[in-house]
Short mmCIF file of C-alpha atoms and ligand atoms in Angstrom, two decimals:
data_model
loop_
_atom_site.label_atom_id
_atom_site.label_comp_id
_atom_site.label_asym_id
_atom_site.label_seq_id
_atom_site.Cartn_x
_atom_site.Cartn_y
_atom_site.Cartn_z
CA MET A 1 17.59 6.23 34.86
CA LEU A 2 15.61 9.73 33.55
CA VAL A 3 13.59 8.90 30.34
CA LEU A 4 12.52 11.38 28.31
CA ARG A 5 9.51 9.51 25.75
CA HIS A 6 6.86 11.08 22.97
CA ILE A 7 9.15 14.27 22.94
CA ARG A 8 7.84 16.43 20.19
CA GLN A 9 10.10 17.00 18.13
CA LEU A 10 14.06 15.61 18.80
CA ILE A 11 17.26 17.32 17.37
CA THR A 12 19.93 15.00 18.54
CA CYS A 13 22.63 17.74 16.56
CA ALA A 14 25.14 14.85 16.19
CA GLY A 15 26.93 13.16 13.25
CA ALA A 16 30.41 15.52 11.45
CA ALA A 17 31.92 19.00 11.69
CA HIS A 18 29.33 20.38 10.91
CA ARG A 19 30.78 23.74 8.65
CA GLY A 20 30.07 24.53 4.84
CA ARG A 21 26.36 23.59 4.36
CA SER A 22 26.63 19.84 5.49
CA LEU A 23 25.30 20.03 8.25
CA SER A 24 23.93 16.77 9.48
CA GLY A 25 22.01 15.83 12.47
CA VAL A 26 19.81 18.73 12.81
CA ALA A 27 17.18 17.06 11.41
CA ALA A 28 14.06 17.02 13.75
CA ILE A 29 12.48 13.41 14.69
CA VAL A 30 9.24 12.90 15.32
CA ALA A 31 7.96 11.31 17.72
CA GLY A 32 11.99 10.55 19.96
CA ALA A 33 12.86 9.89 23.21
CA VAL A 34 16.45 9.97 24.62
CA ALA A 35 17.63 8.07 28.09
CA ALA A 36 20.31 9.01 30.30
CA ALA A 37 22.15 6.13 32.58
CA GLY A 38 23.27 7.94 35.15
CA VAL A 39 25.18 11.72 34.18
CA ARG A 40 25.40 9.31 30.21
CA ILE A 41 23.43 8.52 26.71
CA VAL A 42 23.02 5.64 26.75
CA PHE A 43 19.84 6.06 23.86
CA ALA A 44 18.97 8.92 22.11
CA GLY A 45 16.52 8.70 18.35
CA ARG A 46 13.44 7.05 18.11
CA ASP A 47 10.61 7.05 20.18
CA ALA A 48 9.83 4.15 18.64
CA ASP A 49 13.06 1.79 18.63
CA LEU A 50 13.66 2.66 22.38
CA PRO A 51 14.99 -0.44 23.75
CA PRO A 52 11.87 -2.44 25.83
CA ALA A 53 14.84 -2.62 29.00
CA ILE A 54 15.28 1.11 29.32
CA ALA A 55 11.13 1.88 28.38
CA ALA A 56 10.86 -0.92 31.70
CA ALA A 57 13.59 -0.96 33.70
CA ALA A 58 12.72 -0.38 37.02
CA ASP A 59 14.90 2.73 38.29
CA ALA A 60 13.23 4.59 35.07
CA GLN A 61 11.65 7.75 35.62
CA VAL A 62 9.58 8.39 32.79
CA ILE A 63 8.80 11.60 31.16
CA ASP A 64 5.99 12.06 28.97
CA ALA A 65 7.31 15.05 26.47
CA ALA A 66 4.62 14.61 23.91
CA ARG A 67 4.85 18.90 24.86
CA TYR A 68 7.74 19.49 24.33
CA SER A 69 10.81 19.87 21.98
CA VAL A 70 14.04 18.75 23.20
CA VAL A 71 17.96 19.62 21.59
CA PRO A 72 21.20 19.26 23.33
CA GLY A 73 21.95 21.26 26.25
CA PHE A 74 24.23 25.28 24.65
CA VAL A 75 27.26 25.83 25.06
CA ASP A 76 28.69 28.77 26.24
CA ALA A 77 32.38 29.15 24.11
CA HIS A 78 33.36 32.81 25.57
CA THR A 79 32.37 34.82 28.41
CA HIS A 80 33.43 37.31 31.08
CA ALA A 81 30.42 35.67 33.63
CA MET A 82 33.25 36.89 36.74
CA PHE A 83 33.51 40.62 37.47
CA ALA A 84 32.61 42.99 40.38
CA GLY A 85 31.00 46.76 39.71
CA ASP A 86 28.43 47.24 37.08
CA ARG A 87 28.29 49.66 34.04
CA ARG A 88 24.65 49.71 33.25
CA ASP A 89 25.27 53.14 32.84
CA GLU A 90 27.20 52.60 29.76
CA LEU A 91 24.88 51.06 27.99
CA ARG A 92 22.20 54.75 28.45
CA ARG A 93 25.12 56.86 27.25
CA ARG A 94 26.03 54.20 24.18
CA LEU A 95 22.11 54.97 23.48
CA ALA A 96 22.76 58.96 24.37
CA GLY A 97 25.05 58.39 21.42
CA ALA A 98 28.84 57.54 22.88
CA THR A 99 31.24 55.88 21.05
CA TYR A 100 33.20 52.16 22.79
CA PRO A 101 36.69 54.59 22.82
CA GLU A 102 34.50 57.56 24.20
CA ILE A 103 33.38 55.29 27.13
CA ALA A 104 37.04 54.05 27.37
CA ALA A 105 38.24 57.71 27.68
CA ALA A 106 36.41 58.65 30.03
CA GLY A 107 37.26 56.26 33.00
CA GLY A 108 34.29 53.64 31.93
CA GLY A 109 35.40 50.34 30.10
CA ILE A 110 37.64 47.67 31.26
CA VAL A 111 39.95 49.45 33.56
CA ALA A 112 36.45 50.44 35.53
CA THR A 113 36.16 47.34 35.92
CA VAL A 114 38.83 45.77 36.91
CA ALA A 115 39.00 48.72 39.29
CA ALA A 116 36.12 47.34 41.00
CA THR A 117 37.37 43.73 41.50
CA ARG A 118 40.18 44.03 42.64
CA ALA A 119 38.33 44.96 45.33
CA ALA A 120 35.88 42.83 46.27
CA SER A 121 36.82 39.79 47.74
CA ASP A 122 37.23 35.95 46.59
CA ARG A 123 33.07 35.53 47.85
CA ASP A 124 31.71 38.99 46.69
CA LEU A 125 33.31 37.45 43.19
CA VAL A 126 31.68 34.51 44.08
CA GLU A 127 28.01 35.31 44.27
CA ALA A 128 28.01 37.72 41.89
CA THR A 129 28.75 35.08 39.48
CA ARG A 130 26.75 32.92 40.82
CA ARG A 131 23.87 34.40 40.07
CA ARG A 132 24.75 35.62 36.47
CA LEU A 133 25.03 31.67 36.02
CA ASP A 134 21.89 30.69 37.39
CA GLU A 135 20.25 33.19 35.35
CA MET A 136 22.53 31.23 31.93
CA LEU A 137 21.05 27.49 33.09
CA ALA A 138 17.54 29.35 32.91
CA CYS A 139 18.51 29.77 29.46
CA GLY A 140 19.50 26.52 29.51
CA THR A 141 23.15 26.88 29.43
CA THR A 142 24.90 23.97 30.55
CA THR A 143 28.67 24.65 29.96
CA ALA A 144 29.99 28.08 29.55
CA GLU A 145 33.59 29.39 29.16
CA ILE A 146 34.95 31.39 31.90
CA LYS A 147 37.83 34.08 31.49
CA SER A 148 39.61 35.62 34.01
CA GLY A 149 40.79 39.44 32.48
CA TYR A 150 39.47 42.32 34.68
CA GLY A 151 42.64 41.11 37.33
CA LEU A 152 45.02 42.30 35.28
CA ASP A 153 47.64 41.86 38.35
CA VAL A 154 49.34 38.86 39.25
CA GLU A 155 47.83 37.89 42.82
CA SER A 156 44.04 40.10 41.60
CA GLU A 157 43.75 37.40 37.61
CA LEU A 158 44.89 34.26 40.10
CA LYS A 159 42.66 35.86 42.50
CA MET A 160 39.43 35.46 39.50
CA LEU A 161 41.03 31.37 38.51
CA ARG A 162 40.44 30.05 41.61
CA ALA A 163 37.70 31.50 41.89
CA ILE A 164 36.20 30.11 38.73
CA ARG A 165 37.22 26.58 40.00
CA THR A 166 34.49 27.90 42.94
CA LEU A 167 32.27 27.74 41.24
CA ASP A 168 33.01 24.91 38.71
CA ALA A 169 32.63 22.92 42.08
CA SER A 170 29.85 24.43 43.19
CA HIS A 171 27.09 25.35 40.51
CA PRO A 172 25.94 23.08 38.24
CA ILE A 173 27.00 24.37 34.95
CA ASP A 174 29.99 23.22 33.80
CA ILE A 175 33.27 26.08 33.82
CA VAL A 176 35.92 26.45 31.64
CA ALA A 177 38.42 28.71 32.44
CA THR A 178 40.27 30.67 30.29
CA PHE A 179 43.38 33.00 31.62
CA LEU A 180 43.19 36.58 30.03
CA GLY A 181 45.47 38.46 31.82
CA ALA A 182 45.94 40.41 28.46
CA HIS A 183 42.76 41.83 28.58
CA GLU A 184 43.26 45.34 28.81
CA ILE A 185 47.25 47.16 29.89
CA PRO A 186 46.17 48.56 33.14
CA LEU A 187 46.07 52.24 33.83
CA GLU A 188 49.82 51.87 35.40
CA TYR A 189 51.15 49.97 33.07
CA ARG A 190 50.44 52.73 30.03
CA THR A 191 53.48 54.19 29.54
CA ARG A 192 55.18 50.89 30.04
CA ARG A 193 53.28 48.09 27.96
CA HIS A 194 56.20 46.36 26.99
CA ASP A 195 56.68 45.75 31.09
CA TYR A 196 52.58 43.82 31.68
CA VAL A 197 53.70 42.09 27.80
CA ARG A 198 56.66 40.43 30.54
CA LEU A 199 54.71 40.85 33.43
CA VAL A 200 52.28 38.57 31.46
CA ILE A 201 54.76 36.28 30.15
CA ASP A 202 56.87 35.84 32.81
CA GLU A 203 55.16 35.97 36.20
CA MET A 204 51.73 35.67 35.86
CA LEU A 205 51.33 31.98 33.09
CA PRO A 206 54.51 30.23 34.81
CA ARG A 207 51.66 30.26 38.04
CA VAL A 208 48.34 30.06 35.78
CA ALA A 209 50.31 27.41 34.58
CA ASP A 210 51.99 25.36 37.68
CA GLU A 211 48.42 25.76 39.76
CA ARG A 212 46.32 24.68 36.76
CA LEU A 213 44.08 27.13 37.07
CA ALA A 214 43.18 27.58 33.36
CA GLU A 215 43.25 25.09 30.27
CA TRP A 216 42.90 28.18 27.39
CA CYS A 217 44.91 31.33 27.07
CA ASP A 218 43.71 34.25 25.42
CA VAL A 219 44.74 37.66 24.47
CA PHE A 220 42.60 41.12 22.99
CA CYS A 221 44.35 41.36 19.96
CA GLU A 222 42.77 45.50 18.57
CA THR A 223 43.57 48.14 18.24
CA ASN A 224 44.75 50.35 21.10
CA VAL A 225 45.23 46.90 23.30
CA PHE A 226 47.67 43.94 22.09
CA THR A 227 49.15 44.33 18.89
CA PRO A 228 49.89 41.17 16.66
CA ASP A 229 53.11 40.18 17.90
CA GLU A 230 52.11 41.04 21.57
CA SER A 231 49.59 38.74 20.33
CA HIS A 232 51.53 36.39 19.22
CA ARG A 233 54.03 36.16 22.12
CA ILE A 234 51.71 35.64 25.13
CA LEU A 235 49.81 32.89 22.80
CA GLU A 236 53.03 31.16 22.40
CA ALA A 237 53.91 31.32 26.00
CA GLY A 238 51.28 29.97 26.86
CA LEU A 239 50.66 26.88 24.69
CA ARG A 240 54.87 26.59 26.04
CA ARG A 241 52.89 26.06 29.81
CA GLY A 242 50.11 24.18 28.38
CA LEU A 243 47.60 26.56 27.91
CA ASN A 244 45.12 26.45 24.47
CA ALA A 245 45.19 29.54 22.88
CA ARG A 246 42.37 31.56 21.31
CA ILE A 247 42.13 34.84 20.69
CA HIS A 248 39.62 38.10 20.80
CA ALA A 249 39.93 39.27 17.85
CA ASP A 250 38.92 41.89 14.74
CA GLU A 251 36.06 42.72 17.27
CA LEU A 252 36.36 46.48 16.68
CA GLY A 253 38.33 47.02 13.61
CA PRO A 254 41.02 44.76 10.99
CA SER A 255 43.03 44.21 14.01
CA GLY A 256 44.35 41.29 12.73
CA GLY A 257 43.67 38.22 15.30
CA SER A 258 42.67 36.30 12.78
CA LEU A 259 45.90 36.13 11.85
CA VAL A 260 47.02 35.58 14.30
CA ALA A 261 44.84 32.43 15.57
CA ALA A 262 45.71 30.88 12.77
CA ALA A 263 49.15 31.24 12.51
CA VAL A 264 49.54 29.98 15.60
CA GLY A 265 46.92 27.38 15.36
CA ALA A 266 44.64 28.80 17.54
CA ARG A 267 41.41 26.84 18.07
CA SER A 268 39.04 29.97 18.35
CA ALA A 269 39.07 33.16 16.30
CA ASP A 270 35.67 35.23 18.35
CA HIS A 271 33.80 37.79 17.33
CA LEU A 272 35.74 38.45 14.28
CA ILE A 273 32.67 41.55 13.27
CA PHE A 274 35.28 43.31 10.26
CA VAL A 275 37.93 39.72 9.60
CA PRO A 276 39.41 40.28 6.25
CA GLU A 277 38.77 37.95 3.49
CA ASP A 278 42.99 37.24 4.14
CA GLY A 279 41.91 36.13 7.57
CA ILE A 280 38.76 33.98 6.08
CA ARG A 281 41.43 32.25 4.15
CA ALA A 282 43.73 31.21 7.02
CA MET A 283 41.73 30.49 9.53
CA GLY A 284 39.86 27.94 7.03
CA ASP A 285 43.44 27.01 6.63
CA ALA A 286 44.23 26.30 10.09
CA ASN A 287 41.06 25.14 11.45
CA VAL A 288 39.89 27.92 13.36
CA ILE A 289 36.71 27.81 14.77
CA ALA A 290 34.47 31.16 13.94
CA THR A 291 33.62 31.48 18.13
CA LEU A 292 30.88 34.71 17.33
CA LEU A 293 28.58 37.00 19.74
CA PRO A 294 26.88 39.00 18.11
CA SER A 295 24.40 40.05 20.87
CA ALA A 296 28.22 41.83 21.84
CA ALA A 297 27.79 44.00 18.41
CA PHE A 298 24.20 44.62 19.47
CA TYR A 299 24.79 45.80 22.14
CA LEU A 300 27.32 48.32 21.08
CA LYS A 301 25.58 49.53 18.76
CA LEU A 302 28.83 48.38 16.17
CA GLY A 303 26.29 48.73 13.34
CA ARG A 304 27.76 45.45 11.73
CA PHE A 305 27.80 41.95 12.67
CA ALA A 306 30.34 39.02 11.40
CA PRO A 307 30.36 37.89 8.10
CA ALA A 308 28.67 34.36 9.10
CA ARG A 309 27.84 33.31 5.80
CA ALA A 310 31.44 34.22 4.34
CA LEU A 311 32.85 32.15 7.02
CA ILE A 312 30.33 29.65 6.08
CA ASP A 313 30.88 29.03 2.43
CA ALA A 314 34.69 29.74 3.83
CA GLY A 315 34.90 25.93 5.77
CA VAL A 316 35.29 27.62 8.45
CA PRO A 317 33.02 26.19 11.58
CA VAL A 318 30.98 28.35 12.96
CA ALA A 319 29.84 28.96 17.33
CA LEU A 320 28.28 31.32 19.61
CA ALA A 321 28.23 32.31 22.76
CA THR A 322 27.00 35.45 24.52
CA ASP A 323 30.32 37.22 26.21
CA VAL A 324 28.89 38.23 29.51
CA ASN A 325 30.30 41.58 30.85
CA PRO A 326 29.79 44.13 32.24
CA GLY A 327 29.82 46.53 29.07
CA GLY A 328 28.22 45.08 25.54
CA GLY A 329 27.46 41.79 27.16
CA PHE A 330 23.51 42.54 28.98
CA SER A 331 21.93 39.56 28.14
CA PRO A 332 23.00 35.40 29.36
CA SER A 333 21.22 34.44 26.99
CA MET A 334 22.13 31.86 23.87
CA PRO A 335 18.72 31.86 22.34
CA PHE A 336 19.22 35.70 21.75
CA ALA A 337 22.16 35.20 19.94
CA MET A 338 21.07 32.77 18.33
CA THR A 339 18.41 34.93 17.09
CA LEU A 340 20.06 37.38 16.77
CA ALA A 341 22.99 35.11 14.37
CA CYS A 342 19.95 34.07 12.22
CA PHE A 343 18.13 37.94 11.97
CA ALA A 344 21.54 39.73 12.08
CA MET A 345 24.46 37.17 10.34
CA GLY A 346 22.42 35.58 8.21
CA MET A 347 22.89 31.87 9.37
CA THR A 348 18.98 29.75 8.98
CA PHE A 349 17.66 28.27 12.55
CA GLU A 350 19.77 25.12 12.56
CA GLU A 351 23.15 26.50 11.83
CA SER A 352 22.28 28.99 14.71
CA LEU A 353 21.31 25.85 16.46
CA ALA A 354 24.71 23.28 15.90
CA ALA A 355 26.57 27.05 16.84
CA ALA A 356 24.69 26.80 19.67
CA THR A 357 25.53 22.89 20.96
CA ILE A 358 27.65 20.99 18.96
CA ASN A 359 29.74 23.57 17.57
CA GLY A 360 30.49 25.77 20.60
CA ALA A 361 31.67 21.95 22.32
CA ARG A 362 33.86 22.52 19.54
CA SER A 363 35.40 25.48 20.40
CA LEU A 364 35.60 24.21 24.03
CA ASP A 365 37.62 20.78 23.02
CA ARG A 366 34.87 19.56 24.41
CA ALA A 367 32.34 17.79 21.83
CA ASP A 368 33.03 14.27 23.17
CA THR A 369 31.09 14.58 25.36
CA ILE A 370 28.67 17.38 24.98
CA GLY A 371 27.07 19.32 22.34
CA SER A 372 24.93 16.81 21.29
CA LEU A 373 22.51 14.00 21.84
CA GLU A 374 24.02 10.80 21.94
CA ALA A 375 24.92 7.38 23.30
CA GLY A 376 28.02 7.99 25.50
CA LYS A 377 27.40 11.79 25.89
CA LEU A 378 27.00 13.83 28.49
CA MET A 379 23.32 14.08 29.72
CA ASP A 380 22.50 18.16 28.88
CA ALA A 381 19.60 18.89 27.36
CA VAL A 382 16.95 21.59 26.91
CA LEU A 383 13.66 21.37 26.66
CA ILE A 384 11.28 23.57 24.70
CA ALA A 385 7.71 23.68 25.51
CA GLY A 386 6.68 24.06 21.61
CA ASP A 387 9.00 23.49 18.45
CA PRO A 388 12.80 23.96 18.82
CA ILE A 389 11.90 26.89 16.84
CA ASP A 390 9.67 28.67 19.63
CA LEU A 391 13.54 29.32 21.02
CA ILE A 392 13.62 31.69 19.25
CA ARG A 393 10.93 34.09 19.90
CA VAL A 394 12.15 36.47 22.17
CA GLY A 395 10.39 36.81 25.93
CA ALA A 396 9.10 34.23 25.55
CA ALA A 397 9.30 31.65 28.43
CA SER A 398 9.93 28.79 25.82
CA ILE A 399 12.45 26.99 28.14
CA GLY A 400 10.68 24.65 29.90
CA GLY A 401 12.89 23.23 31.47
CA VAL A 402 16.97 21.97 31.88
CA ILE A 403 18.95 18.66 32.32
CA LYS A 404 21.94 19.67 33.18
CA ARG A 405 23.87 15.48 33.93
CA GLY A 406 21.07 13.78 34.28
CA ARG A 407 19.11 16.40 37.06
CA ARG A 408 16.26 17.88 36.10
CA MET A 409 16.94 21.76 37.19
CA SER A 410 14.60 23.71 38.78
CA ILE A 411 14.23 27.51 36.58
CA ALA A 412 15.14 30.83 38.95
CA GLY A 413 10.50 32.05 38.61
CA PRO A 414 10.18 35.12 38.01
CA GLU A 415 9.53 35.47 42.02
CA ASP A 416 12.77 35.23 41.99
CA PRO A 417 15.21 37.77 41.80
CA ALA A 418 18.26 36.43 40.27
CA TYR A 419 19.16 39.28 38.49
CA PRO A 420 23.00 40.20 40.41
O1 LIG B 501 34.09 40.86 24.90
N1 LIG B 501 36.92 42.50 24.74
C1 LIG B 501 36.68 42.59 25.01
N2 LIG B 501 35.93 42.09 25.99
C2 LIG B 501 35.36 42.60 26.38
C3 LIG B 501 34.38 43.59 26.83
C4 LIG B 501 34.95 43.03 27.45
C5 LIG B 501 35.12 44.58 29.19
O2 LIG B 501 33.88 45.67 28.01
O3 LIG B 501 34.26 45.19 29.97
C6 LIG B 501 34.60 41.89 24.90
O4 LIG B 501 34.10 42.81 24.14
FE1 LIG B 502 35.52 39.15 25.28
#
């Protein structure tokens, strides 16, 4: 039994759907307590209401958390954390004025990572990704989605998904796997793109489904990548094979992805920097979650961010994620994504916290087990030195501890060269 007592401020994020302005569960409880038996929470609420049997349990490990606030562990619902190679150079070129399409045309971008990832051994992929997951855990992430999509041939896509499975079994972070064979048209298929779409649908998807390597199917729906029609067909094929749908939509321009998401009943449409008015309405009607990735818009220097307020006002639940990837996903930190949500997308701190926790869990269909601190859910929590809003003090060491499935995690210190 693990018992956190006298918590400075406890925010449980428990409650109903976090949409519109009716956010619930985000009011801070002063002098709170959370208790877990094994991996599961048995109590979360006011310390004064902690049942005496729990407080006095013989095996109770009681932590006086008077200096700490406690929030649910972060659920990072969109990452490309598995990759080989290094594209830091693209950041420098962007800072010198190059755009994403210019960098891609010069041989950079996704295809550069595909070449490195195809050449990498299973072991190298696992170990490089493990270090990234360590960083994410240190920033408070306790569940993360990881996509394939840097293999783009049958065996390399399966290699990535098997490596993701290996990490799920051996890293404290719980991992949710997404098949993203439709991340880009690989160079060898550029003159016959229809053959590549056929490869994804007829060869990759059946293998992924047979080996149960992924829960989700995703597509990069974008001008010059996959069209709305191709995206629709790929996501429908995934659904027929038992893979739920999510989509990269309206990231670099109004690509039509939000409308595809609504039409196929995707759980989530992601990015949405250029989502048009009718896309927002369609998502609201079809109950699609908007998973927003402001750190990517920031590092890609897109000069604008997704219209979070318009989405929230239209009744679309908003989740936040990091988009960790070798190009524009340069920050492993959910608190940094929350900071941008607050200062670049007009969200309140409470909305950003719900978006990083319970709505991330909803985006991954995990809201029954994670995303809030309530009896019956997993004991995944973040301790903050100070008040919860100290999470957005970028650069301060505000994460005072991370608890994953009831176990206190050791967090890499500054002397630990964790960076890949
Ligand atoms: O979410 N948009 C497509 N995929 C990533 C970028 C991947 C990369 O640049 O390697 C994204 O932004
Ligand atoms: Fe992405």
